[in-house]
Amino acid sequence: DGGITQSPKYLFRKEGQNVTLSCEQNLNHDAMYWYRQDPGQGLRLIYYSQIVNDFQKGDIAEGYSVSREKKESFPLTVTSAQKNPTAFYLCASSGITRDRAMGANVLTFGAGSRLTVL
Amino acid sequence: GESVGLHLPTLSVQEGDNSIINCAYSNSASDYFIWYKQESGKGPQFIIDIRSNMDKRQGQRVTVLLNKTVKHLSLQIAATQPGDSAVYFCAEIRSTGGGNKLTFGTGTQLKVEL
């Protein structure tokens, strides 16, 4: 089965600690994304990567870091500089669809990781 | 039943009724739209999409309508079932010099009553 796997599903962090969320995809997608979801708000883009060894800041990149050493993997590190890290984090990927008329922007999402700061 | 707006309203419908979920998008230059369904504690799932040169697109039990004049998108679910209970949100995509930009709405909570 092709898809996106995020781990861990639940993570607890003490203040001042860095934590890394894993995202792996076997869809052969070029682009990968990290979003943050808070109650009552739309998804907000943290970082995205359109190709291996390249990534760009999204709208709320401060306090986060990423790497893209392999096509399949796009880990997100939540650093101690992120002042309000408690949230639901979603990883997504996208690639060229069979139906080019509908574009390459259909994101496939992982199941999410819920981070709680104690 | 119907809902309006980009906040997180709740739409309650009886099982078997039709549901209409609305989305007011922000940018008239957006040329592609997607509806996602998100069940509690899970990631969003693709439901249906539509390009800006279309007014209507149908899937299995779902129909998306696009009114570009008033920048309004709706998702119609026929014969709503308990498994349809979830948060539904729209996404608009527009082309920019730096690539495609996706903007997500905040969603509507659909509750199906037995």
Coordinates of N, CA and C in Angstrom, one line a residue:
Chain A
D1 N 0.8 -1.2 0.0 CA 0.0 0.0 0.0 C 0.9 1.2 0.0
G2 N 0.6 2.2 -0.9 CA 1.4 3.4 -0.9 C 0.7 4.4 0.0
G3 N 1.6 5.2 0.7 CA 1.0 6.2 1.6 C 2.1 6.9 2.3
I4 N 1.7 7.7 3.3 CA 2.6 8.5 4.1 C 2.5 8.0 5.5
T5 N 3.6 7.8 6.1 CA 3.6 7.3 7.5 C 4.3 8.4 8.4
Q6 N 3.5 8.8 9.4 CA 4.1 9.8 10.4 C 4.3 9.1 11.7
S7 N 5.3 9.4 12.4 CA 5.6 8.8 13.7 C 6.3 9.8 14.6
P8 N 6.1 9.8 15.9 CA 5.1 9.0 16.6 C 3.7 9.7 16.4
K9 N 2.7 8.9 16.8 CA 1.3 9.5 16.7 C 1.1 10.5 17.8
Y10 N 1.7 10.2 19.0 CA 1.6 11.1 20.2 C 3.0 11.3 20.7
L11 N 3.3 12.5 21.1 CA 4.6 12.9 21.6 C 4.4 13.9 22.7
F12 N 5.1 13.7 23.8 CA 5.1 14.7 24.9 C 6.5 15.2 25.0
R13 N 6.6 16.5 25.2 CA 7.9 17.2 25.3 C 7.9 18.1 26.5
K14 N 9.1 18.1 27.1 CA 9.3 19.1 28.2 C 9.8 20.4 27.6
E15 N 9.5 21.5 28.2 CA 9.9 22.8 27.7 C 11.4 22.8 27.6
G16 N 11.9 23.4 26.5 CA 13.4 23.5 26.3 C 14.0 22.3 25.6
Q17 N 13.2 21.3 25.3 CA 13.7 20.1 24.5 C 13.3 20.3 23.0
N18 N 14.2 19.8 22.2 CA 13.9 19.6 20.8 C 13.3 18.3 20.5
V19 N 12.4 18.2 19.6 CA 11.8 16.9 19.2 C 11.7 16.8 17.7
T20 N 11.9 15.6 17.2 CA 11.8 15.4 15.8 C 10.6 14.5 15.4
L21 N 9.8 14.9 14.5 CA 8.7 14.2 14.0 C 9.1 13.6 12.6
S22 N 8.8 12.3 12.5 CA 9.2 11.6 11.3 C 8.1 11.6 10.2
C23 N 8.4 11.7 9.0 CA 7.5 11.6 7.9 C 8.2 10.8 6.7
E24 N 7.6 9.7 6.3 CA 8.1 8.8 5.3 C 7.0 8.6 4.3
Q25 N 7.3 8.7 3.0 CA 6.3 8.4 1.9 C 6.9 7.4 0.9
N26 N 6.1 6.5 0.4 CA 6.5 5.6 -0.6 C 5.6 5.7 -1.9
L27 N 5.2 7.0 -2.1 CA 4.4 7.3 -3.3 C 5.2 7.8 -4.4
N28 N 6.5 7.9 -4.2 CA 7.4 8.5 -5.2 C 7.1 9.9 -5.6
H29 N 6.6 10.6 -4.6 CA 6.2 12.1 -4.8 C 7.5 12.9 -4.6
D30 N 7.6 13.9 -5.4 CA 8.7 14.9 -5.3 C 8.5 15.9 -4.2
A31 N 7.3 16.4 -4.0 CA 7.1 17.4 -3.1 C 6.6 16.9 -1.7
M32 N 7.1 17.5 -0.7 CA 6.6 17.1 0.7 C 6.4 18.4 1.5
Y33 N 5.5 18.3 2.4 CA 5.1 19.5 3.2 C 4.9 19.2 4.7
W34 N 5.0 20.2 5.5 CA 4.6 20.1 6.9 C 3.7 21.2 7.2
Y35 N 2.5 20.8 7.8 CA 1.5 21.8 8.2 C 1.3 21.6 9.7
R36 N 0.8 22.7 10.3 CA 0.4 22.7 11.7 C -1.1 23.0 11.7
Q37 N -1.8 22.2 12.6 CA -3.2 22.4 12.7 C -3.6 22.7 14.2
D38 N -4.2 23.9 14.4 CA -4.7 24.2 15.7 C -6.2 24.3 15.7
P39 N -6.9 24.1 16.8 CA -8.4 24.1 16.9 C -8.9 25.4 16.3
G40 N -9.9 25.2 15.4 CA -10.6 26.4 14.8 C -9.8 27.2 13.8
Q41 N -8.6 26.7 13.4 CA -7.8 27.3 12.4 C -7.6 26.4 11.2
G42 N -7.3 27.0 10.1 CA -7.0 26.3 8.9 C -5.5 25.8 9.0
L43 N -5.2 24.9 8.2 CA -3.8 24.3 8.1 C -2.8 25.5 7.8
R44 N -1.8 25.5 8.5 CA -0.7 26.6 8.3 C 0.6 25.9 7.9
L45 N 1.2 26.3 6.8 CA 2.3 25.7 6.2 C 3.6 26.1 7.0
I46 N 4.4 25.1 7.4 CA 5.6 25.3 8.2 C 6.8 25.3 7.2
Y47 N 7.0 24.3 6.5 CA 8.1 24.1 5.5 C 7.6 23.2 4.4
Y48 N 8.2 23.4 3.2 CA 7.9 22.5 2.1 C 9.2 22.2 1.4
S49 N 9.2 21.1 0.6 CA 10.4 20.7 -0.2 C 9.8 20.2 -1.5
Q50 N 10.4 20.8 -2.6 CA 9.9 20.3 -3.9 C 10.9 19.3 -4.5
I51 N 12.1 19.2 -3.9 CA 13.0 18.3 -4.5 C 14.0 17.9 -3.4
V52 N 14.7 16.8 -3.5 CA 15.7 16.4 -2.5 C 16.8 17.5 -2.4
N53 N 17.2 17.7 -1.1 CA 18.3 18.6 -0.8 C 17.9 20.1 -0.9
D54 N 16.6 20.3 -1.0 CA 16.1 21.7 -1.1 C 14.8 21.8 -0.4
F55 N 14.6 22.9 0.4 CA 13.4 23.1 1.1 C 13.2 24.6 1.3
Q56 N 12.0 25.0 1.5 CA 11.6 26.4 1.6 C 10.8 26.7 2.9
K57 N 10.9 27.8 3.5 CA 10.1 28.2 4.6 C 8.7 28.5 4.1
G58 N 7.7 28.0 5.0 CA 6.3 28.4 4.8 C 6.0 29.6 5.5
D59 N 4.7 29.7 6.0 CA 4.2 30.9 6.6 C 4.6 31.0 8.1
I60 N 4.9 29.8 8.7 CA 5.2 29.9 10.2 C 6.4 29.0 10.5
A61 N 7.5 29.3 9.8 CA 8.7 28.5 10.0 C 9.5 28.7 11.2
E62 N 9.3 29.8 11.9 CA 10.1 30.1 13.1 C 10.0 29.1 14.2
G63 N 11.2 28.6 14.6 CA 11.2 27.6 15.7 C 11.1 26.2 15.2
Y64 N 11.2 26.0 13.9 CA 11.1 24.7 13.3 C 12.3 24.5 12.3
S65 N 12.7 23.3 12.1 CA 13.8 23.0 11.1 C 13.4 21.7 10.4
V66 N 13.9 21.6 9.1 CA 13.6 20.3 8.4 C 14.9 19.9 7.6
S67 N 14.9 18.7 7.1 CA 15.9 18.3 6.2 C 15.3 17.4 5.1
R68 N 15.9 17.3 3.9 CA 15.4 16.5 2.9 C 16.5 15.8 2.2
E69 N 17.1 14.8 2.9 CA 18.3 14.1 2.4 C 17.9 13.0 1.4
K70 N 16.6 12.5 1.6 CA 16.1 11.4 0.7 C 14.8 11.8 0.2
K71 N 14.4 11.3 -0.9 CA 13.1 11.7 -1.5 C 12.0 11.2 -0.6
E72 N 12.2 10.1 0.0 CA 11.1 9.5 0.8 C 10.9 10.1 2.2
S73 N 11.8 10.9 2.6 CA 11.8 11.3 4.0 C 11.9 12.8 4.2
F74 N 11.1 13.3 5.1 CA 11.1 14.8 5.4 C 10.8 15.0 6.9
P75 N 11.8 14.8 7.7 CA 11.6 15.0 9.2 C 11.5 16.4 9.6
L76 N 10.7 16.7 10.6 CA 10.5 18.0 11.1 C 11.0 18.1 12.6
T77 N 11.9 19.0 12.9 CA 12.3 19.2 14.2 C 11.7 20.4 14.8
V78 N 11.0 20.2 16.0 CA 10.4 21.3 16.7 C 11.4 21.8 17.8
T79 N 12.0 22.9 17.6 CA 13.1 23.3 18.5 C 12.5 24.1 19.8
S80 N 13.4 24.3 20.7 CA 13.0 25.0 21.9 C 12.6 26.5 21.6
A81 N 13.0 26.9 20.5 CA 12.7 28.3 20.1 C 11.2 28.5 19.7
Q82 N 10.5 27.4 19.5 CA 9.1 27.4 19.1 C 8.3 27.6 20.4
K83 N 7.7 28.8 20.6 CA 7.1 29.2 21.9 C 5.8 28.5 22.2
N84 N 5.1 28.0 21.2 CA 3.8 27.4 21.4 C 3.7 26.2 20.6
P85 N 4.4 25.1 20.9 CA 4.5 24.0 20.0 C 3.4 23.0 20.1
T86 N 2.6 23.1 21.1 CA 1.5 22.1 21.3 C 0.5 22.2 20.1
A87 N 0.4 21.2 19.3 CA -0.5 21.2 18.1 C -0.5 19.9 17.5
F88 N -1.3 19.7 16.5 CA -1.4 18.6 15.6 C -0.6 18.9 14.4
Y89 N 0.4 18.0 14.0 CA 1.3 18.3 12.9 C 1.0 17.3 11.8
L90 N 0.8 17.8 10.6 CA 0.5 17.0 9.5 C 1.5 17.1 8.4
C91 N 2.0 15.9 7.9 CA 2.9 15.9 6.8 C 2.1 15.5 5.5
A92 N 2.5 16.0 4.4 CA 1.8 15.7 3.2 C 2.8 15.6 2.0
S93 N 2.4 15.0 0.9 CA 3.2 15.0 -0.3 C 2.3 15.2 -1.5
S94 N 3.0 15.5 -2.6 CA 2.2 15.6 -3.8 C 3.1 15.3 -5.0
G95 N 2.5 14.8 -6.1 CA 3.2 14.5 -7.3 C 2.4 14.7 -8.5
I96 N 2.9 14.4 -9.7 CA 2.1 14.6 -10.9 C 1.0 13.5 -10.9
T97 N -0.2 14.0 -11.1 CA -1.3 13.0 -11.2 C -1.5 12.5 -12.6
R98 N -2.2 11.4 -12.7 CA -2.5 10.8 -14.0 C -3.3 11.8 -14.9
D99 N -4.2 12.4 -14.2 CA -5.1 13.4 -14.9 C -4.5 14.8 -14.8
R100 N -3.7 15.1 -15.8 CA -3.0 16.4 -15.8 C -3.9 17.6 -15.7
A101 N -5.1 17.4 -16.2 CA -6.1 18.5 -16.2 C -6.4 19.0 -14.8
M102 N -6.2 18.1 -13.8 CA -6.5 18.4 -12.4 C -5.3 18.9 -11.7
G103 N -4.2 18.9 -12.3 CA -3.0 19.5 -11.7 C -2.3 18.6 -10.7
A104 N -1.2 19.1 -10.2 CA -0.3 18.2 -9.3 C -0.4 18.7 -7.9
N105 N -1.5 19.3 -7.5 CA -1.6 19.9 -6.2 C -2.5 19.2 -5.2
V106 N -2.9 18.0 -5.6 CA -3.7 17.2 -4.6 C -2.7 16.6 -3.6
L107 N -2.8 17.1 -2.4 CA -1.9 16.6 -1.3 C -2.5 15.3 -0.7
T108 N -1.6 14.4 -0.5 CA -1.9 13.2 0.3 C -1.3 13.4 1.7
F109 N -2.1 13.3 2.7 CA -1.7 13.5 4.1 C -1.4 12.3 4.8
G110 N -0.5 12.4 5.8 CA -0.3 11.4 6.8 C -1.4 11.5 7.8
A111 N -1.3 10.6 8.8 CA -2.3 10.5 9.9 C -2.1 11.5 11.0
G112 N -1.0 12.2 11.0 CA -0.7 13.3 11.9 C 0.0 12.8 13.2
S113 N 0.7 13.8 13.8 CA 1.4 13.6 15.0 C 0.9 14.7 16.0
R114 N 0.5 14.2 17.2 CA 0.0 15.2 18.2 C 1.1 15.5 19.2
L115 N 1.6 16.7 19.2 CA 2.7 17.1 20.2 C 2.1 17.9 21.3
T116 N 2.5 17.5 22.5 CA 2.0 18.2 23.7 C 3.2 18.6 24.5
V117 N 3.3 19.8 24.9 CA 4.4 20.3 25.7 C 3.9 20.3 27.2
L118 N 4.7 19.6 28.0 CA 4.3 19.5 29.4 C 4.8 20.7 30.3
Chain B
G1 N -29.3 20.4 5.2 CA -28.9 21.6 5.9 C -27.8 22.3 5.2
E2 N -27.5 23.6 5.6 CA -26.4 24.4 5.0 C -25.6 25.0 6.1
S3 N -24.3 25.4 5.7 CA -23.5 26.1 6.6 C -22.7 27.1 5.7
V4 N -22.3 28.2 6.4 CA -21.6 29.3 5.7 C -20.4 29.7 6.4
G5 N -19.4 30.1 5.7 CA -18.3 30.8 6.3 C -17.0 29.9 6.5
L6 N -15.9 30.6 6.9 CA -14.7 29.9 7.1 C -14.3 29.7 8.5
H7 N -15.2 30.0 9.4 CA -15.0 29.6 10.8 C -15.3 28.1 10.9
L8 N -15.4 27.6 12.2 CA -15.6 26.2 12.3 C -17.1 26.0 12.8
P9 N -18.0 26.2 12.0 CA -19.4 26.0 12.4 C -19.7 24.5 12.4
T10 N -20.8 24.2 13.0 CA -21.3 22.8 13.0 C -22.6 22.7 12.2
L11 N -22.6 21.7 11.4 CA -23.8 21.4 10.6 C -24.3 20.1 11.1
S12 N -25.5 20.1 11.6 CA -26.1 18.8 12.0 C -27.2 18.4 11.0
V13 N -27.2 17.2 10.5 CA -28.2 16.7 9.6 C -28.7 15.3 10.0
Q14 N -29.9 15.0 9.6 CA -30.4 13.7 9.9 C -29.8 12.7 8.9
E15 N -29.6 11.5 9.3 CA -29.2 10.4 8.4 C -30.1 10.3 7.2
G16 N -29.6 10.3 6.0 CA -30.4 10.1 4.8 C -30.7 11.5 4.2
D17 N -30.6 12.6 4.9 CA -30.8 13.9 4.3 C -29.6 14.3 3.5
N18 N -29.8 15.3 2.7 CA -28.6 15.9 1.9 C -27.9 16.9 2.7
S19 N -26.6 17.1 2.6 CA -25.8 18.1 3.3 C -25.2 19.0 2.3
I20 N -25.2 20.3 2.7 CA -24.5 21.3 1.9 C -23.5 22.1 2.7
I21 N -22.3 22.0 2.4 CA -21.2 22.7 3.1 C -20.6 23.7 2.2
N22 N -20.5 24.9 2.8 CA -20.1 26.1 2.0 C -18.7 26.6 2.3
C23 N -18.1 27.2 1.3 CA -16.8 27.8 1.5 C -16.6 29.0 0.7
A24 N -16.3 30.2 1.4 CA -16.1 31.4 0.6 C -14.6 31.6 0.5
Y25 N -14.1 31.5 -0.7 CA -12.6 31.6 -0.9 C -12.2 33.0 -1.2
S26 N -10.9 33.3 -1.0 CA -10.5 34.7 -0.9 C -9.9 35.3 -2.2
N27 N -9.4 34.5 -3.1 CA -8.6 35.1 -4.2 C -9.2 34.7 -5.5
S28 N -9.6 35.7 -6.3 CA -10.3 35.5 -7.6 C -9.3 34.9 -8.6
A29 N -8.0 34.9 -8.3 CA -7.0 34.3 -9.2 C -6.8 32.8 -8.9
S30 N -7.5 32.3 -7.9 CA -7.3 30.9 -7.7 C -7.9 30.1 -8.8
D31 N -7.2 29.0 -9.2 CA -7.7 28.3 -10.4 C -8.0 26.8 -10.2
Y32 N -7.9 26.4 -8.9 CA -8.1 25.0 -8.6 C -8.5 24.9 -7.2
F33 N -9.5 24.0 -6.9 CA -10.1 23.9 -5.6 C -10.2 22.4 -5.2
I34 N -10.0 22.2 -3.9 CA -10.1 20.8 -3.4 C -11.0 20.8 -2.2
W35 N -11.8 19.8 -2.0 CA -12.5 19.5 -0.7 C -11.8 18.3 0.0
Y36 N -11.5 18.5 1.3 CA -11.0 17.4 2.1 C -11.9 17.1 3.2
K37 N -11.8 15.8 3.6 CA -12.6 15.3 4.8 C -11.6 14.9 5.9
Q38 N -11.8 15.3 7.1 CA -10.9 15.0 8.2 C -11.7 14.4 9.3
E39 N -11.5 13.1 9.6 CA -12.1 12.5 10.8 C -11.2 12.8 12.0
S40 N -11.8 12.7 13.1 CA -11.2 13.0 14.4 C -9.9 12.3 14.6
G41 N -8.8 13.0 14.8 CA -7.5 12.4 15.1 C -6.8 11.8 13.9
K42 N -7.3 12.1 12.7 CA -6.7 11.6 11.5 C -6.3 12.7 10.5
G43 N -5.5 12.3 9.5 CA -5.2 13.3 8.5 C -6.3 13.5 7.5
P44 N -6.3 14.7 6.8 CA -7.3 14.9 5.8 C -7.2 14.0 4.7
Q45 N -8.4 13.7 4.1 CA -8.5 12.8 2.9 C -9.1 13.6 1.8
F46 N -8.6 13.4 0.6 CA -9.1 14.0 -0.6 C -10.5 13.5 -0.9
I47 N -11.4 14.4 -1.2 CA -12.8 14.0 -1.6 C -13.0 14.2 -3.1
I48 N -12.9 15.5 -3.5 CA -13.2 15.9 -4.9 C -12.5 17.2 -5.2
D49 N -12.2 17.4 -6.4 CA -11.6 18.7 -6.8 C -12.3 19.3 -8.0
I50 N -12.0 20.5 -8.3 CA -12.6 21.2 -9.5 C -11.7 22.3 -10.0
R51 N -11.6 22.5 -11.3 CA -10.8 23.6 -11.8 C -11.7 24.8 -12.0
S52 N -11.1 26.0 -12.1 CA -11.9 27.2 -12.2 C -12.7 27.3 -13.5
N53 N -12.4 26.5 -14.5 CA -13.1 26.6 -15.7 C -14.3 25.7 -15.7
M54 N -14.7 25.2 -14.6 CA -15.8 24.3 -14.4 C -16.8 24.9 -13.4
D55 N -18.0 24.6 -13.5 CA -19.0 25.1 -12.5 C -19.5 24.0 -11.6
K56 N -19.3 22.7 -12.1 CA -19.8 21.6 -11.3 C -19.0 20.4 -11.6
R57 N -18.8 19.6 -10.6 CA -18.2 18.3 -10.8 C -18.8 17.3 -9.8
Q58 N -19.1 16.1 -10.3 CA -19.8 15.1 -9.5 C -18.9 13.9 -9.2
G59 N -19.0 13.4 -8.0 CA -18.4 12.1 -7.7 C -19.4 11.2 -7.1
Q60 N -19.0 10.2 -6.4 CA -19.9 9.3 -5.8 C -20.5 9.9 -4.6
R61 N -21.8 10.2 -4.7 CA -22.6 10.9 -3.6 C -22.2 12.3 -3.3
V62 N -21.2 12.8 -3.9 CA -20.7 14.2 -3.7 C -20.7 15.0 -5.0
T63 N -21.0 16.3 -4.8 CA -21.0 17.2 -5.9 C -20.4 18.5 -5.4
V64 N -19.5 19.0 -6.2 CA -18.9 20.3 -5.9 C -19.4 21.3 -6.9
L65 N -19.8 22.5 -6.4 CA -20.3 23.6 -7.2 C -19.4 24.8 -7.0
L66 N -19.1 25.5 -8.1 CA -18.2 26.6 -8.0 C -18.9 27.8 -8.6
N67 N -19.0 28.9 -7.9 CA -19.5 30.1 -8.4 C -18.4 31.2 -8.3
K68 N -17.8 31.4 -9.4 CA -16.6 32.4 -9.4 C -17.1 33.8 -9.3
T69 N -18.3 34.1 -9.6 CA -18.8 35.5 -9.5 C -18.7 36.0 -8.1
V70 N -19.1 35.1 -7.2 CA -19.2 35.5 -5.7 C -18.1 34.7 -4.9
K71 N -17.2 34.1 -5.6 CA -16.1 33.3 -5.0 C -16.6 32.4 -3.9
H72 N -17.5 31.5 -4.3 CA -18.1 30.6 -3.4 C -18.0 29.2 -4.0
L73 N -17.7 28.3 -3.0 CA -17.6 26.8 -3.3 C -18.5 26.1 -2.4
S74 N -19.2 25.1 -2.9 CA -20.0 24.2 -2.0 C -19.8 22.8 -2.3
L75 N -19.9 22.0 -1.2 CA -19.9 20.5 -1.3 C -21.2 20.0 -0.9
Q76 N -21.8 19.2 -1.8 CA -23.1 18.6 -1.5 C -22.9 17.1 -1.3
I77 N -23.4 16.6 -0.2 CA -23.3 15.2 0.1 C -24.8 14.6 0.0
A78 N -25.0 13.7 -0.8 CA -26.3 13.1 -0.9 C -26.5 12.0 0.1
A79 N -27.7 11.8 0.6 CA -28.0 10.7 1.5 C -27.0 10.5 2.5
T80 N -26.8 11.6 3.4 CA -25.7 11.6 4.4 C -25.8 10.4 5.3
Q81 N -24.6 9.8 5.5 CA -24.5 8.6 6.4 C -23.7 8.9 7.6
P82 N -23.8 8.1 8.7 CA -23.0 8.3 9.9 C -21.5 8.4 9.6
G83 N -21.0 7.7 8.7 CA -19.6 7.7 8.3 C -19.2 9.0 7.7
D84 N -20.1 9.8 7.3 CA -19.8 11.1 6.8 C -19.4 12.2 7.9
S85 N -19.7 11.8 9.1 CA -19.4 12.7 10.2 C -17.9 13.0 10.3
A86 N -17.5 14.3 10.1 CA -16.1 14.7 10.1 C -16.1 16.2 9.9
V87 N -14.8 16.7 9.9 CA -14.6 18.1 9.5 C -14.3 18.2 8.0
Y88 N -15.0 19.1 7.3 CA -14.8 19.2 5.9 C -14.2 20.6 5.6
F89 N -13.1 20.7 4.9 CA -12.6 22.0 4.5 C -12.1 22.1 3.1
C90 N -12.2 23.3 2.6 CA -11.8 23.5 1.2 C -10.4 24.0 1.1
A91 N -9.8 23.9 0.0 CA -8.5 24.5 -0.3 C -8.5 25.1 -1.6
E92 N -7.9 26.3 -1.7 CA -7.8 27.0 -3.0 C -6.4 27.1 -3.4
I93 N -6.1 26.9 -4.7 CA -4.8 26.9 -5.2 C -4.6 28.0 -6.3
R94 N -3.6 28.8 -6.2 CA -3.4 29.7 -7.3 C -1.9 29.7 -7.7
S95 N -1.6 29.9 -8.9 CA -0.3 30.0 -9.4 C 0.4 31.3 -9.1
T96 N 1.6 31.2 -8.6 CA 2.4 32.4 -8.3 C 3.7 32.3 -9.0
G97 N 4.5 33.4 -8.9 CA 5.9 33.3 -9.5 C 6.7 32.3 -8.8
G98 N 6.4 32.0 -7.6 CA 7.2 31.0 -6.8 C 6.6 29.6 -6.8
G99 N 5.6 29.4 -7.6 CA 5.0 28.1 -7.6 C 3.5 28.2 -7.2
N100 N 2.9 27.1 -6.9 CA 1.5 27.1 -6.5 C 1.3 27.3 -5.0
K101 N 0.4 28.2 -4.7 CA 0.1 28.5 -3.3 C -1.2 27.9 -2.9
L102 N -1.2 27.1 -1.8 CA -2.4 26.5 -1.3 C -2.9 27.3 -0.1
T103 N -4.1 27.6 0.0 CA -4.7 28.2 1.2 C -5.9 27.3 1.6
F104 N -5.9 27.0 2.9 CA -6.9 26.1 3.4 C -8.0 26.9 4.2
G105 N -9.2 26.5 4.1 CA -10.2 27.1 5.0 C -10.2 26.4 6.4
T106 N -10.9 27.0 7.3 CA -10.9 26.4 8.7 C -11.7 25.2 8.9
G107 N -12.7 25.0 8.0 CA -13.5 23.8 8.1 C -14.9 23.9 8.7
T108 N -15.7 22.9 8.4 CA -17.1 22.8 8.9 C -17.2 21.4 9.5
Q109 N -17.7 21.4 10.8 CA -17.9 20.1 11.4 C -19.3 19.6 11.0
L110 N -19.3 18.4 10.4 CA -20.6 17.8 10.0 C -20.9 16.7 11.0
K111 N -22.1 16.8 11.6 CA -22.6 15.8 12.5 C -23.8 15.1 12.0
V112 N -23.8 13.8 11.9 CA -25.0 13.1 11.3 C -25.7 12.5 12.5
E113 N -27.0 12.8 12.6 CA -27.8 12.3 13.7 C -28.6 11.2 13.2
L114 N -28.7 10.1 14.0 CA -29.5 8.9 13.6 C -31.0 9.1 13.8

